[in-house]
CSV table of C-alpha atoms and ligand atoms in Angstrom, one decimal:
chain,number,residue,atom,x,y,z
A,217,UNK,CA,96.4,184.4,103.4
A,218,UNK,CA,100.2,184.7,101.8
A,219,UNK,CA,100.3,186.6,98.6
A,220,UNK,CA,101.6,185.0,95.2
A,221,UNK,CA,105.0,186.7,96.2
A,222,UNK,CA,105.1,185.5,99.9
A,223,UNK,CA,104.4,182.0,98.4
A,224,UNK,CA,107.1,182.1,96.0
A,225,UNK,CA,109.6,183.5,98.5
A,226,UNK,CA,108.6,180.7,101.0
A,227,UNK,CA,109.0,178.3,98.4
A,228,UNK,CA,112.5,179.1,97.7
A,229,UNK,CA,111.7,180.2,94.0
A,230,UNK,CA,114.6,181.3,92.2
A,231,UNK,CA,114.5,185.3,92.2
A,232,UNK,CA,114.5,186.1,88.5
A,233,UNK,CA,111.6,183.3,88.0
A,234,UNK,CA,109.5,184.6,91.0
A,235,UNK,CA,110.1,188.1,89.2
A,236,UNK,CA,109.0,186.5,86.0
A,237,UNK,CA,105.9,184.8,87.4
A,238,UNK,CA,104.7,188.1,89.3
A,239,UNK,CA,105.3,189.9,86.1
A,240,UNK,CA,102.9,187.3,84.3
A,241,UNK,CA,100.3,187.5,87.0
A,242,UNK,CA,100.0,191.1,86.7
A,243,UNK,CA,98.4,191.1,83.3
A,244,UNK,CA,95.7,189.4,84.6
A,245,UNK,CA,93.8,192.0,85.6
A,246,UNK,CA,94.1,194.2,82.2
A,247,UNK,CA,93.4,191.2,80.5
A,248,UNK,CA,90.2,190.6,82.2
A,249,UNK,CA,89.5,194.4,82.1
A,250,UNK,CA,89.7,194.1,78.3
A,251,UNK,CA,86.9,191.5,77.9
A,252,UNK,CA,84.0,193.8,77.5
A,253,UNK,CA,85.2,195.7,74.4
A,254,UNK,CA,87.3,193.3,72.7
A,255,UNK,CA,85.2,190.3,71.8
A,256,UNK,CA,84.4,190.9,68.2
A,257,UNK,CA,86.0,188.4,65.7
A,258,UNK,CA,89.3,190.3,64.1
A,259,UNK,CA,88.7,188.6,60.8
A,260,UNK,CA,92.0,186.9,61.1
A,261,UNK,CA,93.1,183.3,61.9
A,262,UNK,CA,96.3,182.3,63.7
A,263,UNK,CA,98.9,179.6,62.2
A,264,UNK,CA,96.4,176.6,63.3
A,265,UNK,CA,93.7,178.2,61.4
A,266,UNK,CA,91.6,179.2,64.5
A,267,UNK,CA,89.6,182.4,64.2
A,268,UNK,CA,91.1,185.2,66.1
A,269,UNK,CA,88.8,187.6,68.3
A,270,UNK,CA,90.4,191.0,69.1
A,271,UNK,CA,91.3,190.2,72.4
A,272,UNK,CA,93.2,187.0,71.3
A,273,UNK,CA,95.5,189.3,69.6
A,274,UNK,CA,95.2,192.0,72.1
A,275,UNK,CA,96.3,189.9,75.0
A,276,UNK,CA,99.0,188.5,73.0
A,277,UNK,CA,100.5,191.8,72.4
A,278,UNK,CA,100.5,192.8,75.7
A,279,UNK,CA,102.1,189.8,77.2
A,280,UNK,CA,104.7,189.9,74.3
A,281,UNK,CA,105.3,193.3,75.1
A,282,UNK,CA,105.9,193.1,78.8
A,283,UNK,CA,108.2,190.0,78.5
A,284,UNK,CA,110.4,192.0,75.8
A,285,UNK,CA,110.6,194.7,78.1
A,286,UNK,CA,111.6,192.7,81.1
A,287,UNK,CA,115.1,191.6,80.1
A,288,UNK,CA,114.8,188.4,81.6
A,289,UNK,CA,113.3,186.2,78.3
A,290,UNK,CA,115.5,185.1,75.5
A,291,UNK,CA,112.7,183.2,73.6
A,292,UNK,CA,108.8,183.6,73.0
A,293,UNK,CA,106.4,181.3,71.4
A,294,UNK,CA,102.6,182.0,71.2
A,295,UNK,CA,99.6,180.0,70.0
A,296,UNK,CA,98.8,183.4,68.0
A,297,UNK,CA,102.1,183.8,66.3
A,298,UNK,CA,103.5,181.6,63.3
A,299,UNK,CA,107.2,182.1,64.4
A,300,UNK,CA,109.6,181.9,67.5
A,301,UNK,CA,110.2,185.3,68.7
A,302,UNK,CA,113.9,185.6,69.5
A,303,UNK,CA,114.7,188.7,72.0
A,304,UNK,CA,117.8,190.0,70.6
A,305,UNK,CA,118.8,191.8,73.6
A,306,UNK,CA,119.1,188.8,75.5
A,307,UNK,CA,121.6,186.0,74.8
A,308,UNK,CA,120.4,184.1,77.6
A,309,UNK,CA,117.0,184.2,79.6
A,310,UNK,CA,113.8,182.0,80.0
A,311,UNK,CA,111.7,180.4,77.3
A,312,UNK,CA,108.3,181.3,77.4
A,313,UNK,CA,105.3,179.3,75.6
A,314,UNK,CA,101.8,181.3,75.7
A,315,UNK,CA,98.4,180.4,74.7
A,316,UNK,CA,97.1,184.0,75.6
A,317,UNK,CA,93.6,183.3,75.6
A,318,UNK,CA,92.4,179.5,75.6
A,319,UNK,CA,88.9,179.2,74.5
A,320,UNK,CA,88.2,182.6,73.9
A,321,UNK,CA,85.2,182.1,71.7
A,322,UNK,CA,83.6,181.3,74.8
A,323,UNK,CA,83.9,184.8,76.0
A,324,UNK,CA,81.0,185.5,74.2
A,325,UNK,CA,78.8,183.3,76.2
A,326,UNK,CA,80.3,184.3,79.4
A,327,UNK,CA,82.0,180.9,80.0
A,328,UNK,CA,85.4,180.4,81.8
A,329,UNK,CA,88.8,181.0,79.5
A,330,UNK,CA,92.3,181.1,80.4
A,331,UNK,CA,95.9,182.0,79.7
A,332,UNK,CA,98.2,179.3,79.8
A,333,UNK,CA,101.8,179.7,80.2
A,334,UNK,CA,105.0,177.5,80.0
A,335,UNK,CA,108.5,178.7,81.3
A,336,UNK,CA,111.9,176.9,80.5
A,337,UNK,CA,114.8,178.1,82.5
A,338,UNK,CA,117.4,177.9,79.8
A,339,UNK,CA,115.4,179.4,76.9
A,340,UNK,CA,114.9,176.5,74.9
A,341,UNK,CA,111.1,175.9,74.5
A,342,UNK,CA,111.5,173.1,72.0
A,343,UNK,CA,112.5,170.3,74.8
A,344,UNK,CA,110.8,167.8,76.6
A,345,UNK,CA,108.0,169.3,78.5
A,346,UNK,CA,109.3,167.5,82.1
A,347,UNK,CA,112.1,170.0,81.8
A,348,UNK,CA,110.1,173.2,82.3
A,349,UNK,CA,110.9,175.5,85.1
A,350,UNK,CA,107.3,176.7,85.5
A,351,UNK,CA,104.0,176.2,84.2
A,352,UNK,CA,101.1,178.5,85.4
A,353,UNK,CA,97.5,179.2,83.9
A,354,UNK,CA,95.1,182.3,84.9
A,355,UNK,CA,91.5,181.4,84.6
A,356,UNK,CA,88.9,184.1,83.9
A,357,UNK,CA,85.8,182.7,85.4
A,358,UNK,CA,83.3,183.8,88.4
A,359,UNK,CA,86.5,184.3,90.1
A,360,UNK,CA,90.0,185.3,88.6
A,361,UNK,CA,92.1,182.7,89.6
A,362,UNK,CA,96.0,181.6,89.0
A,363,UNK,CA,97.3,178.2,89.3
A,364,UNK,CA,101.3,177.4,89.2
A,365,UNK,CA,103.7,175.0,90.0
A,366,UNK,CA,107.7,175.2,90.0
A,367,UNK,CA,107.7,171.5,90.9
A,368,UNK,CA,107.0,172.2,94.5
A,369,UNK,CA,103.6,171.2,94.9
A,370,UNK,CA,100.4,172.9,92.6
A,371,UNK,CA,98.8,175.8,94.2
A,372,UNK,CA,95.9,178.1,93.7
A,373,UNK,CA,95.5,181.8,94.1
A,374,UNK,CA,92.5,184.2,93.8
A,375,UNK,CA,92.9,187.9,92.2
A,376,UNK,CA,92.0,190.7,94.6
A,377,UNK,CA,90.5,194.1,93.3
A,378,UNK,CA,94.0,195.5,93.0
A,379,UNK,CA,95.3,192.6,90.6
A,380,UNK,CA,97.3,191.0,93.3
A,381,UNK,CA,97.1,187.2,94.1
A,382,UNK,CA,96.1,185.9,97.5
A,383,UNK,CA,96.6,181.8,98.2
A,384,UNK,CA,93.2,179.8,97.8
A,385,UNK,CA,94.5,176.2,98.0
A,386,UNK,CA,97.8,174.8,98.4
A,387,UNK,CA,99.5,171.6,97.5
A,388,UNK,CA,96.6,170.5,95.2
A,389,UNK,CA,96.2,166.8,94.6
A,390,UNK,CA,94.4,165.5,91.7
A,391,UNK,CA,91.3,162.8,93.1
A,392,UNK,CA,90.7,159.6,91.3
A,393,UNK,CA,87.3,161.5,90.5
A,394,UNK,CA,84.5,160.4,87.9
A,395,UNK,CA,84.2,163.2,85.6
A,396,UNK,CA,85.1,163.0,81.7
A,397,UNK,CA,85.5,165.4,79.1
A,398,UNK,CA,85.2,164.0,75.6
A,399,UNK,CA,86.7,166.3,73.0
A,400,UNK,CA,86.0,166.0,69.3
A,401,UNK,CA,82.9,165.0,67.2
A,402,UNK,CA,81.6,161.2,67.9
A,403,UNK,CA,81.6,160.9,64.2
A,404,UNK,CA,85.3,161.3,64.1
A,405,UNK,CA,86.1,159.1,67.0
A,406,UNK,CA,88.1,155.9,66.4
A,407,UNK,CA,86.4,152.8,67.4
A,408,UNK,CA,89.1,152.4,70.4
A,409,UNK,CA,88.3,155.9,71.6
A,410,UNK,CA,84.6,155.3,71.5
A,411,UNK,CA,84.9,152.0,73.5
A,412,UNK,CA,87.0,153.7,75.9
A,413,UNK,CA,84.2,156.5,76.4
A,414,UNK,CA,81.6,153.8,76.8
A,415,UNK,CA,83.5,152.3,79.5
A,416,UNK,CA,83.8,155.7,81.2
A,417,UNK,CA,80.0,156.1,81.1
A,418,UNK,CA,79.3,152.3,82.1
A,419,UNK,CA,81.2,152.8,85.0
A,420,UNK,CA,79.2,155.9,86.2
A,421,UNK,CA,81.5,158.9,84.8
A,422,UNK,CA,79.8,162.3,84.4
A,423,UNK,CA,80.4,164.2,81.3
A,424,UNK,CA,81.7,167.8,82.0
A,425,UNK,CA,82.8,169.7,78.8
A,426,UNK,CA,82.7,173.5,78.2
A,427,UNK,CA,85.1,173.8,75.0
A,428,UNK,CA,87.9,175.6,77.3
A,429,UNK,CA,90.6,173.2,77.6
A,430,UNK,CA,92.2,175.2,80.5
A,431,UNK,CA,88.8,175.2,82.3
A,432,UNK,CA,88.1,171.8,81.6
A,433,UNK,CA,91.4,170.5,83.1
A,434,UNK,CA,90.9,172.8,86.2
A,435,UNK,CA,87.7,170.9,87.0
A,436,UNK,CA,89.7,167.6,86.4
A,437,UNK,CA,92.1,168.7,88.7
A,438,UNK,CA,90.0,169.7,91.4
A,439,UNK,CA,87.7,167.0,91.3
A,440,UNK,CA,89.3,164.1,89.4
A,441,UNK,CA,88.7,162.1,86.1
A,442,UNK,CA,90.2,162.2,82.7
A,443,UNK,CA,89.8,164.8,79.7
A,444,UNK,CA,90.4,163.6,75.9
A,445,UNK,CA,90.9,165.1,72.9
A,446,UNK,CA,92.1,162.2,71.1
A,447,UNK,CA,93.3,161.1,67.5
A,448,UNK,CA,90.4,161.4,65.2
A,449,UNK,CA,89.9,159.3,61.9
A,450,UNK,CA,90.5,162.4,59.9
A,451,UNK,CA,93.2,163.9,62.4
A,452,UNK,CA,95.7,161.3,63.8
A,453,UNK,CA,97.2,164.1,65.7
A,454,UNK,CA,94.2,165.3,67.2
A,455,UNK,CA,93.5,169.2,67.7
A,456,UNK,CA,95.4,170.3,70.8
A,457,UNK,CA,98.9,172.1,70.7
A,458,UNK,CA,101.9,170.3,72.1
A,459,UNK,CA,103.7,173.5,73.2
A,460,UNK,CA,101.1,175.8,74.2
A,461,UNK,CA,98.4,173.4,75.9
A,462,UNK,CA,99.7,169.9,76.6
A,463,UNK,CA,103.0,170.6,78.0
A,464,UNK,CA,102.1,173.3,80.6
A,465,UNK,CA,99.1,171.4,81.5
A,466,UNK,CA,100.8,168.2,81.8
A,467,UNK,CA,103.4,169.6,83.7
A,468,UNK,CA,100.7,170.7,86.6
A,469,UNK,CA,98.9,167.6,86.2
A,470,UNK,CA,102.0,165.6,86.8
A,471,UNK,CA,102.9,167.8,89.9
A,472,UNK,CA,99.5,167.1,91.3
A,473,UNK,CA,99.7,163.3,91.0
A,474,UNK,CA,97.9,163.1,87.4
A,475,UNK,CA,99.4,162.0,84.3
A,476,UNK,CA,99.3,163.1,80.9
A,477,UNK,CA,99.7,161.0,77.7
A,478,UNK,CA,98.9,160.6,73.8
A,479,UNK,CA,97.1,157.3,74.6
A,480,UNK,CA,100.3,155.4,74.1
A,481,UNK,CA,103.0,157.4,75.6
A,482,UNK,CA,103.9,160.1,78.1
A,483,UNK,CA,103.5,163.8,76.7
A,484,UNK,CA,106.0,165.2,78.8
A,485,UNK,CA,108.8,163.1,77.1
A,486,UNK,CA,107.8,164.3,73.6
A,487,UNK,CA,110.9,166.4,72.1
A,488,UNK,CA,108.3,168.7,69.9
A,489,UNK,CA,109.6,168.9,66.1
A,490,UNK,CA,107.7,172.4,65.5
A,491,UNK,CA,105.9,175.0,67.2
A,492,UNK,CA,102.7,174.1,65.9
A,493,UNK,CA,102.7,170.2,66.5
A,494,UNK,CA,99.7,168.9,67.7
A,495,UNK,CA,99.3,165.8,69.9
A,496,UNK,CA,96.3,163.2,70.8
A,497,UNK,CA,95.7,164.1,74.4
A,498,UNK,CA,94.5,162.4,77.7
A,499,UNK,CA,95.1,164.2,80.8
A,500,UNK,CA,93.8,163.1,84.5
A,501,UNK,CA,93.7,161.0,87.4
A,502,UNK,CA,97.3,158.6,87.4
A,503,UNK,CA,95.3,155.2,87.4
A,504,UNK,CA,93.0,156.2,84.7
A,505,UNK,CA,95.7,157.2,82.4
A,506,UNK,CA,97.5,154.0,83.3
A,507,UNK,CA,94.6,151.8,82.8
A,508,UNK,CA,94.0,153.8,79.3
A,509,UNK,CA,97.6,153.1,78.1
A,510,UNK,CA,97.1,149.6,78.8
A,511,UNK,CA,93.9,149.3,77.1
A,512,UNK,CA,94.8,151.1,73.9
A,513,UNK,CA,98.5,149.4,73.8
A,514,UNK,CA,96.6,146.0,73.8
A,515,UNK,CA,93.5,146.9,71.4
A,516,UNK,CA,93.1,144.7,68.4
B,1873,P6P,P1,86.2,171.8,70.1
B,1873,P6P,C1,89.9,176.1,72.3
B,1873,P6P,O1,89.7,176.3,71.0
B,1873,P6P,C2,90.6,174.6,72.2
B,1873,P6P,O2,91.8,174.7,71.6
B,1873,P6P,C3,90.6,174.0,73.7
B,1873,P6P,O3,90.7,175.3,74.8
B,1873,P6P,C4,89.3,173.2,73.5
B,1873,P6P,O4,89.6,171.9,74.6
B,1873,P6P,C5,89.2,172.8,72.4
B,1873,P6P,O5,89.9,173.5,71.5
B,1873,P6P,C6,87.6,172.8,72.1
B,1873,P6P,O6,87.6,172.3,70.8
B,1873,P6P,O7,86.3,171.1,68.8
B,1873,P6P,O8,85.3,171.0,70.9
B,1873,P6P,O9,85.4,173.1,69.8
């Protein structure tokens, strides 16, 4: 089966972008190897108020370091950093958004977590998600896998012992499906969201929720359905981050025939106002998102 490098070459991927994607993929093995002895809480919080484990910080530093040294990157924003990092040696280059270890608290209970990456060709990470050059994620689960798109389909690879990636599935298309992932506490759900979830249950949808967005999304990508982390009664922007989670995952969802929405509008059309911006988020099968938006817009 094709390697990630062969697949990118066959897809006609821009040489520098290919080099960058491969460089990022090569960090999967060292990050996975660090799982065993870096899972204690570091006693610090990130800008979003999330408690950091040692691995959050270690993976973040590793990725930022290799990106700085790559001489291909102008701008880096990470969920674990409070400010945008301008790589001053570069007057042009790619912009990168990182969620180094989404769902990291689940490592302690041996559940799947992942690295979510967005890549912007002109270095501007504060533009609409639809303009991305690439979105990818690495899942550290029973297998270590990598999913990427450069708007030429969505493709999945599995990591081999030597840390290289081999094609597992090509041109993934999100099925209609019948899974749903209901983020947030029920007591904090708005009435209209509660009624939406009830409609999914009454139409036979099955609940699947792990607490790692990237892992829960991957299940929706493969089996179909809808993931939600909605506006809450006390947090109208919900919990998930526009830059680090919503835009890259939405870019992949769209390319696989799915959609991503705030419930009212397309998240890939939102121009971020700040790097810590949160958005209410529904991502899943196109028809489900379309029905959801009609329902939410018409709700009285
Ligand atoms: P809750 C992980 O911390 C995360 O950012 C997402 O990966 C996940 O979907 C969500 O938060 C889980 O939040 O409130 O269910 O713990």
